Amino acid sequence: MTMPRLPLDPDAAWRAFEARDRHSDGRFVGAVKTTGIYCKPSCPARRPKRENMDFYRTPEEARGAGFRACLRCTPDAVGRDRIAVARAIALIEAADELVALDTIAACVGYAPHHFHRLFKRATGVTPAAYARGLMAGRAARALTEDSTVTAAIYEAGYSAPSRFYEGGAKRLGMSPSAWQRGGEGVTIRWILAETSLGAMLVAATDKGLCRVSFDEDEGALRARFPHAAIVPGGAALADLAARVVASVESPERDQDLPLDVRGTAFQEAIWQALREIPLGETRSYAELAAAAGTPKAVRAAGSACGANPVSIVVPCHRAQRSDGTLGGYAYGIDRKVALRDREGVA
């Protein structure tokens, strides 16, 4: 499997290496001239001086230059790890019901406790959470098609209705019967907040933010949630809206905002990967797809960014093409540039 790699800019590689950036693992290795050893960027070993470092795109290139693999971080295993995650995802998605961690780990050749950590590091969620998200997505689709809630629950792969109510219903953010009626009975409060980048729609259920967008109003919200009760936010939403505005104006402040958003398991993995991008950094769509455990799904990663329901809070403006160009942005490239500028993106 050929993995997407960062352009080998030595200065950028050093910054990733110095920061022990796990997202860069598998994209290059750092070779220490004084020891003759090459490591993956996240290696926990003490950092050498910059002048003693060379960088190579692959372990093979490093070995060809006379370096040997670090026994502590085992850089040659990164490719094997990602292949294992991709195989596990395929196994989970093909199953009609939840697959035990022991079974998944055995199929991909890892110890269960080790693979559990590996999978979560790669995708942002555990294997069980990934599977539950997939089943909840199936249930959401089935609830719009089947005549009864019970039929939809079994169609989604749950062994009993109780299993759905334990996890799936909570993930949907509303009761299954309300979902089947297009959100009927759910109250969404909204407000138009002024920012330096223009008016921003902020909307939330009782659980958290469900829509944050520019250039939209109450009409757009009603079109998106046609059967929900859409009401002005007033004082009940003022504090939350102020914190969202602060995320626009002062992105260095972590607002830790509550969310009530829904997507496919893949979309939610991409949104989680976006939230994990440090301030001032970017990720390519290829990197996001790899972080979600599906390195070939580059276009799907771009589509997941475009489907992001809560801009700013899930910072899809930090995504870009592999060649460094900006790619698209639902609210205009000028806003994307402005957001990145104030976050310190070079």
CSV table of C-alpha atoms in Angstrom, one decimal:
chain,number,residue,atom,x,y,z
A,1,MET,CA,0.0,0.0,0.0
A,2,THR,CA,1.4,3.4,-1.0
A,3,MET,CA,0.8,5.9,1.7
A,4,PRO,CA,0.5,9.7,1.1
A,5,ARG,CA,3.6,11.6,2.3
A,6,LEU,CA,4.3,15.1,3.2
A,7,PRO,CA,6.6,17.1,0.8
A,8,LEU,CA,10.0,16.6,2.3
A,9,ASP,CA,10.7,20.1,3.5
A,10,PRO,CA,13.6,19.7,6.0
A,11,ASP,CA,12.5,22.6,8.2
A,12,ALA,CA,8.8,21.4,8.3
A,13,ALA,CA,10.1,17.8,9.0
A,14,TRP,CA,12.3,19.1,11.9
A,15,ARG,CA,9.3,20.9,13.4
A,16,ALA,CA,7.2,17.8,13.2
A,17,PHE,CA,10.1,15.7,14.6
A,18,GLU,CA,10.7,18.2,17.4
A,19,ALA,CA,7.0,18.2,18.3
A,20,ARG,CA,6.8,14.4,18.2
A,21,ASP,CA,3.9,14.7,15.8
A,22,ARG,CA,2.2,11.3,15.4
A,23,HIS,CA,0.3,12.6,12.3
A,24,SER,CA,3.7,12.6,10.5
A,25,ASP,CA,4.5,9.0,11.3
A,26,GLY,CA,4.9,7.0,8.1
A,27,ARG,CA,5.5,10.1,6.0
A,28,PHE,CA,9.2,10.5,6.6
A,29,VAL,CA,11.9,9.4,9.1
A,30,GLY,CA,14.5,11.4,10.9
A,31,ALA,CA,18.1,10.0,10.8
A,32,VAL,CA,20.6,11.0,13.5
A,33,LYS,CA,24.1,11.3,12.0
A,34,THR,CA,25.8,10.9,15.4
A,35,THR,CA,24.2,7.6,16.3
A,36,GLY,CA,23.4,6.1,12.8
A,37,ILE,CA,19.8,5.5,13.8
A,38,TYR,CA,16.6,6.6,12.1
A,39,CYS,CA,13.3,7.2,13.9
A,40,LYS,CA,9.7,8.0,13.2
A,41,PRO,CA,8.7,11.6,14.2
A,42,SER,CA,6.8,10.6,17.3
A,43,CYS,CA,9.8,8.6,18.8
A,44,PRO,CA,10.0,9.3,22.5
A,45,ALA,CA,13.8,9.4,22.5
A,46,ARG,CA,15.7,12.5,23.4
A,47,ARG,CA,16.0,15.0,20.5
A,48,PRO,CA,19.4,15.5,18.9
A,49,LYS,CA,20.7,18.9,17.7
A,50,ARG,CA,19.2,20.1,14.4
A,51,GLU,CA,22.5,20.0,12.6
A,52,ASN,CA,22.9,16.3,13.4
A,53,MET,CA,19.6,15.4,11.6
A,54,ASP,CA,18.9,14.2,8.1
A,55,PHE,CA,15.4,13.4,6.8
A,56,TYR,CA,14.3,10.7,4.3
A,57,ARG,CA,11.0,10.0,2.7
A,58,THR,CA,11.1,6.3,3.5
A,59,PRO,CA,12.9,3.8,5.8
A,60,GLU,CA,14.3,2.2,2.7
A,61,GLU,CA,16.0,5.5,1.8
A,62,ALA,CA,17.4,5.9,5.3
A,63,ARG,CA,18.8,2.3,5.2
A,64,GLY,CA,20.3,3.0,1.8
A,65,ALA,CA,22.2,5.9,3.3
A,66,GLY,CA,23.7,3.6,6.0
A,67,PHE,CA,21.3,4.2,8.9
A,68,ARG,CA,19.6,1.5,11.0
A,69,ALA,CA,16.1,1.4,12.5
A,70,CYS,CA,15.5,2.6,16.1
A,71,LEU,CA,14.6,-0.3,18.3
A,72,ARG,CA,12.5,2.0,20.6
A,73,CYS,CA,10.0,3.4,18.1
A,74,THR,CA,10.3,0.7,15.4
A,75,PRO,CA,9.8,3.1,12.4
A,76,ASP,CA,9.5,0.2,10.0
A,77,ALA,CA,6.3,-1.0,11.6
A,78,VAL,CA,4.3,2.2,10.8
A,79,GLY,CA,3.2,0.9,7.4
A,80,ARG,CA,2.2,-2.4,8.9
A,81,ASP,CA,0.2,-0.6,11.5
A,82,ARG,CA,-1.8,1.4,9.0
A,83,ILE,CA,-2.5,-1.6,6.8
A,84,ALA,CA,-3.8,-3.4,9.9
A,85,VAL,CA,-6.1,-0.5,10.8
A,86,ALA,CA,-7.5,-0.4,7.2
A,87,ARG,CA,-8.1,-4.2,7.3
A,88,ALA,CA,-9.9,-3.8,10.7
A,89,ILE,CA,-12.1,-1.0,9.3
A,90,ALA,CA,-13.1,-3.2,6.3
A,91,LEU,CA,-13.9,-6.1,8.7
A,92,ILE,CA,-16.0,-3.9,10.9
A,93,GLU,CA,-17.9,-2.4,8.0
A,94,ALA,CA,-18.6,-5.8,6.4
A,95,ALA,CA,-20.0,-7.3,9.7
A,96,ASP,CA,-23.7,-7.4,10.4
A,97,GLU,CA,-23.2,-7.0,14.1
A,98,LEU,CA,-20.5,-5.8,16.6
A,99,VAL,CA,-17.2,-7.8,16.2
A,100,ALA,CA,-15.3,-8.4,19.4
A,101,LEU,CA,-11.9,-6.7,19.8
A,102,ASP,CA,-10.2,-10.0,20.3
A,103,THR,CA,-11.5,-11.2,17.0
A,104,ILE,CA,-10.5,-8.1,15.1
A,105,ALA,CA,-7.0,-8.1,16.7
A,106,ALA,CA,-6.5,-11.7,15.8
A,107,CYS,CA,-7.5,-11.1,12.2
A,108,VAL,CA,-5.0,-8.4,11.8
A,109,GLY,CA,-2.2,-10.1,13.8
A,110,TYR,CA,-2.0,-7.9,16.9
A,111,ALA,CA,-2.5,-8.3,20.6
A,112,PRO,CA,-5.9,-6.9,21.6
A,113,HIS,CA,-4.7,-4.2,24.1
A,114,HIS,CA,-2.0,-3.0,21.6
A,115,PHE,CA,-4.4,-2.9,18.7
A,116,HIS,CA,-7.0,-1.0,20.7
A,117,ARG,CA,-4.5,1.8,21.3
A,118,LEU,CA,-3.2,1.7,17.7
A,119,PHE,CA,-6.7,1.9,16.2
A,120,LYS,CA,-7.7,4.9,18.4
A,121,ARG,CA,-4.5,6.7,17.6
A,122,ALA,CA,-5.1,6.2,13.9
A,123,THR,CA,-8.8,7.1,13.8
A,124,GLY,CA,-9.5,9.1,16.9
A,125,VAL,CA,-12.0,6.5,18.1
A,126,THR,CA,-11.9,2.9,19.5
A,127,PRO,CA,-12.9,-0.1,17.3
A,128,ALA,CA,-16.1,-0.4,19.4
A,129,ALA,CA,-16.9,3.3,19.0
A,130,TYR,CA,-16.3,3.1,15.3
A,131,ALA,CA,-18.6,0.1,15.0
A,132,ARG,CA,-21.3,1.8,17.1
A,133,GLY,CA,-21.1,4.9,14.9
A,134,LEU,CA,-21.5,2.8,11.8
A,135,MET,CA,-24.5,1.0,13.2
A,136,ALA,CA,-26.1,4.3,14.3
A,137,GLY,CA,-25.6,5.7,10.8
A,138,ARG,CA,-27.3,2.6,9.4
A,139,ALA,CA,-30.1,3.1,11.9
A,140,ALA,CA,-30.5,6.7,11.0
A,141,ARG,CA,-31.0,5.8,7.3
A,142,ALA,CA,-33.2,2.9,8.1
A,143,LEU,CA,-35.5,5.0,10.3
A,144,THR,CA,-36.2,7.2,7.3
A,145,GLU,CA,-37.1,4.1,5.2
A,146,ASP,CA,-38.7,1.5,7.4
A,147,SER,CA,-42.2,1.5,8.6
A,148,THR,CA,-41.4,0.8,12.2
A,149,VAL,CA,-38.7,1.7,14.6
A,150,THR,CA,-38.1,-1.9,15.6
A,151,ALA,CA,-37.6,-3.0,12.0
A,152,ALA,CA,-35.1,-0.2,11.5
A,153,ILE,CA,-33.2,-1.2,14.7
A,154,TYR,CA,-32.8,-4.8,13.5
A,155,GLU,CA,-31.9,-3.7,10.0
A,156,ALA,CA,-29.1,-1.6,11.3
A,157,GLY,CA,-27.5,-4.7,13.0
A,158,TYR,CA,-28.5,-4.3,16.6
A,159,SER,CA,-29.2,-7.6,18.3
A,160,ALA,CA,-32.1,-6.1,20.3
A,161,PRO,CA,-33.8,-2.7,20.7
A,162,SER,CA,-32.2,-2.3,24.1
A,163,ARG,CA,-28.8,-2.3,22.4
A,164,PHE,CA,-29.9,0.6,20.2
A,165,TYR,CA,-31.3,2.6,23.1
A,166,GLU,CA,-28.0,2.1,25.0
A,167,GLY,CA,-25.9,3.7,22.4
A,168,GLY,CA,-27.5,4.4,19.0
A,169,ALA,CA,-30.3,6.7,20.3
A,170,LYS,CA,-27.9,8.8,22.3
A,171,ARG,CA,-25.6,9.1,19.2
A,172,LEU,CA,-28.5,10.3,17.1
A,173,GLY,CA,-29.1,13.1,19.5
A,174,MET,CA,-32.9,12.5,19.6
A,175,SER,CA,-35.2,9.6,20.2
A,176,PRO,CA,-35.5,7.2,17.2
A,177,SER,CA,-39.2,7.9,16.7
A,178,ALA,CA,-38.4,11.7,16.6
A,179,TRP,CA,-35.7,10.9,14.0
A,180,GLN,CA,-38.1,8.9,11.9
A,181,ARG,CA,-40.4,12.0,11.9
A,182,GLY,CA,-37.6,14.2,10.7
A,183,GLY,CA,-36.7,15.7,14.0
A,184,GLU,CA,-40.2,16.4,15.2
A,185,GLY,CA,-40.3,17.3,18.9
A,186,VAL,CA,-36.7,18.6,18.9
A,187,THR,CA,-36.1,22.2,19.8
A,188,ILE,CA,-33.3,24.1,18.1
A,189,ARG,CA,-32.5,27.7,19.2
A,190,TRP,CA,-30.6,30.0,16.9
A,191,ILE,CA,-29.1,33.4,16.8
A,192,LEU,CA,-27.2,35.6,14.3
A,193,ALA,CA,-24.0,36.7,15.9
A,194,GLU,CA,-21.7,39.5,14.5
A,195,THR,CA,-18.1,38.6,13.8
A,196,SER,CA,-15.2,40.4,12.0
A,197,LEU,CA,-15.8,37.9,9.2
A,198,GLY,CA,-19.5,38.6,8.8
A,199,ALA,CA,-22.8,37.5,10.4
A,200,MET,CA,-22.6,33.9,11.7
A,201,LEU,CA,-25.6,31.6,12.4
A,202,VAL,CA,-25.2,29.8,15.7
A,203,ALA,CA,-27.8,27.1,16.4
A,204,ALA,CA,-28.0,24.5,19.2
A,205,THR,CA,-30.2,21.8,20.7
A,206,ASP,CA,-30.3,21.2,24.4
A,207,LYS,CA,-27.3,18.9,23.9
A,208,GLY,CA,-25.0,21.3,22.1
A,209,LEU,CA,-24.2,23.1,18.8
A,210,CYS,CA,-25.8,21.6,15.7
A,211,ARG,CA,-25.1,24.4,13.2
A,212,VAL,CA,-22.4,27.1,13.0
A,213,SER,CA,-22.2,28.8,9.6
A,214,PHE,CA,-21.7,32.0,7.7
A,215,ASP,CA,-24.1,33.5,5.1
A,216,GLU,CA,-27.1,31.5,6.5
A,217,ASP,CA,-30.2,32.6,8.4
A,218,GLU,CA,-33.3,31.1,10.0
A,219,GLY,CA,-34.6,30.0,6.6
A,220,ALA,CA,-31.6,27.9,5.9
A,221,LEU,CA,-31.9,26.4,9.3
A,222,ARG,CA,-35.5,25.4,8.8
A,223,ALA,CA,-34.6,23.9,5.4
A,224,ARG,CA,-31.9,21.7,7.1
A,225,PHE,CA,-34.2,20.7,10.0
A,226,PRO,CA,-37.7,20.9,8.5
A,227,HIS,CA,-39.6,19.2,11.4
A,228,ALA,CA,-37.8,20.6,14.4
A,229,ALA,CA,-39.1,23.5,16.5
A,230,ILE,CA,-36.9,26.4,15.4
A,231,VAL,CA,-37.0,29.2,18.0
A,232,PRO,CA,-35.0,32.4,18.6
A,233,GLY,CA,-32.1,31.7,21.0
A,234,GLY,CA,-32.4,34.8,23.3
A,235,ALA,CA,-30.6,34.7,26.6
A,236,ALA,CA,-30.5,30.9,26.6
A,237,LEU,CA,-28.1,30.8,23.7
A,238,ALA,CA,-26.2,34.1,24.3
A,239,ASP,CA,-23.4,32.7,26.3
A,240,LEU,CA,-22.7,29.8,24.0
A,241,ALA,CA,-22.9,32.1,21.0
A,242,ALA,CA,-20.4,34.5,22.6
A,243,ARG,CA,-18.0,31.6,23.0
A,244,VAL,CA,-18.3,30.6,19.4
A,245,VAL,CA,-17.6,34.2,18.4
A,246,ALA,CA,-14.6,34.2,20.6
A,247,SER,CA,-13.3,31.2,18.7
A,248,VAL,CA,-13.4,33.3,15.6
A,249,GLU,CA,-11.8,36.4,17.0
A,250,SER,CA,-9.4,34.8,19.5
A,251,PRO,CA,-8.6,31.3,18.2
A,252,GLU,CA,-5.8,30.8,20.7
A,253,ARG,CA,-8.4,30.3,23.4
A,254,ASP,CA,-9.8,26.8,23.8
A,255,GLN,CA,-13.5,27.2,24.2
A,256,ASP,CA,-14.3,23.4,24.6
A,257,LEU,CA,-17.7,23.8,23.0
A,258,PRO,CA,-20.5,21.1,23.3
A,259,LEU,CA,-21.6,19.6,20.0
A,260,ASP,CA,-24.8,17.8,18.9
A,261,VAL,CA,-23.8,16.8,15.3
A,262,ARG,CA,-24.4,13.6,13.3
A,263,GLY,CA,-22.6,12.1,10.4
A,264,THR,CA,-21.4,8.7,9.1
A,265,ALA,CA,-18.7,7.0,11.1
A,266,PHE,CA,-16.2,8.1,8.4
A,267,GLN,CA,-17.4,11.8,8.5
A,268,GLU,CA,-17.2,11.8,12.3
A,269,ALA,CA,-13.7,10.3,12.2
A,270,ILE,CA,-12.6,13.1,9.8
A,271,TRP,CA,-14.3,15.8,12.0
A,272,GLN,CA,-12.4,14.4,15.0
A,273,ALA,CA,-9.1,14.5,13.1
A,274,LEU,CA,-9.8,18.1,12.2
A,275,ARG,CA,-10.4,19.0,15.9
A,276,GLU,CA,-7.0,17.4,16.8
A,277,ILE,CA,-5.0,19.7,14.4
A,278,PRO,CA,-3.0,22.0,16.6
A,279,LEU,CA,-3.5,25.8,16.2
A,280,GLY,CA,-1.3,27.2,13.5
A,281,GLU,CA,-1.0,23.8,11.6
A,282,THR,CA,-2.8,22.3,8.6
A,283,ARG,CA,-3.5,18.8,7.3
A,284,SER,CA,-3.9,17.6,3.7
A,285,TYR,CA,-7.1,15.7,2.8
A,286,ALA,CA,-4.8,12.7,2.2
A,287,GLU,CA,-3.5,13.0,5.8
A,288,LEU,CA,-7.0,13.3,7.2
A,289,ALA,CA,-8.1,10.2,5.2
A,290,ALA,CA,-5.1,8.3,6.6
A,291,ALA,CA,-5.9,9.5,10.1
A,292,ALA,CA,-9.5,8.1,9.6
A,293,GLY,CA,-7.9,4.7,8.8
A,294,THR,CA,-8.9,4.9,5.0
A,295,PRO,CA,-5.9,6.4,3.3
A,296,LYS,CA,-7.3,5.9,-0.2
A,297,ALA,CA,-10.5,7.9,0.6
A,298,VAL,CA,-9.0,11.3,-0.1
A,299,ARG,CA,-12.0,12.7,-2.0
A,300,ALA,CA,-14.3,11.4,0.7
A,301,ALA,CA,-12.2,13.2,3.2
A,302,GLY,CA,-12.7,16.4,1.3
A,303,SER,CA,-16.4,15.8,1.1
A,304,ALA,CA,-16.5,15.2,4.8
A,305,CYS,CA,-14.9,18.6,5.4
A,306,GLY,CA,-17.5,20.2,3.1
A,307,ALA,CA,-20.3,18.4,5.1
A,308,ASN,CA,-19.0,19.8,8.4
A,309,PRO,CA,-22.1,21.3,10.1
A,310,VAL,CA,-20.2,23.4,12.7
A,311,SER,CA,-17.5,25.5,11.0
A,312,ILE,CA,-14.9,27.1,13.3
A,313,VAL,CA,-15.7,24.6,16.1
A,314,VAL,CA,-14.6,21.8,13.8
A,315,PRO,CA,-11.8,23.7,12.0
A,316,CYS,CA,-12.2,22.5,8.4
A,317,HIS,CA,-10.4,25.6,7.3
A,318,ARG,CA,-7.2,23.9,8.4
A,319,ALA,CA,-7.6,21.3,5.6
A,320,GLN,CA,-5.9,21.7,2.3
A,321,ARG,CA,-4.7,19.8,-0.8
A,322,SER,CA,-1.5,17.8,-0.7
A,323,ASP,CA,0.3,20.3,-2.9
A,324,GLY,CA,-0.3,23.0,-0.3
A,325,THR,CA,-3.1,24.8,-2.2
A,326,LEU,CA,-6.1,25.8,-0.2
A,327,GLY,CA,-8.9,23.6,-1.8
A,328,GLY,CA,-12.4,24.7,-1.2
A,329,TYR,CA,-14.3,26.2,1.7
A,330,ALA,CA,-18.1,26.5,2.0
A,331,TYR,CA,-18.0,30.1,3.1
A,332,GLY,CA,-15.5,31.5,0.7
A,333,ILE,CA,-11.7,31.3,0.2
A,334,ASP,CA,-11.3,34.8,1.6
A,335,ARG,CA,-12.7,33.7,5.0
A,336,LYS,CA,-10.5,30.6,4.9
A,337,VAL,CA,-7.4,32.7,4.4
A,338,ALA,CA,-8.5,35.1,7.1
A,339,LEU,CA,-9.1,32.3,9.6
A,340,ARG,CA,-5.7,30.7,8.9
A,341,ASP,CA,-3.9,34.0,9.0
A,342,ARG,CA,-5.2,34.8,12.5
A,343,GLU,CA,-4.2,31.3,13.6
A,344,GLY,CA,-0.7,31.8,12.4
A,345,VAL,CA,-0.7,29.5,9.5
A,346,ALA,CA,2.3,30.4,7.3
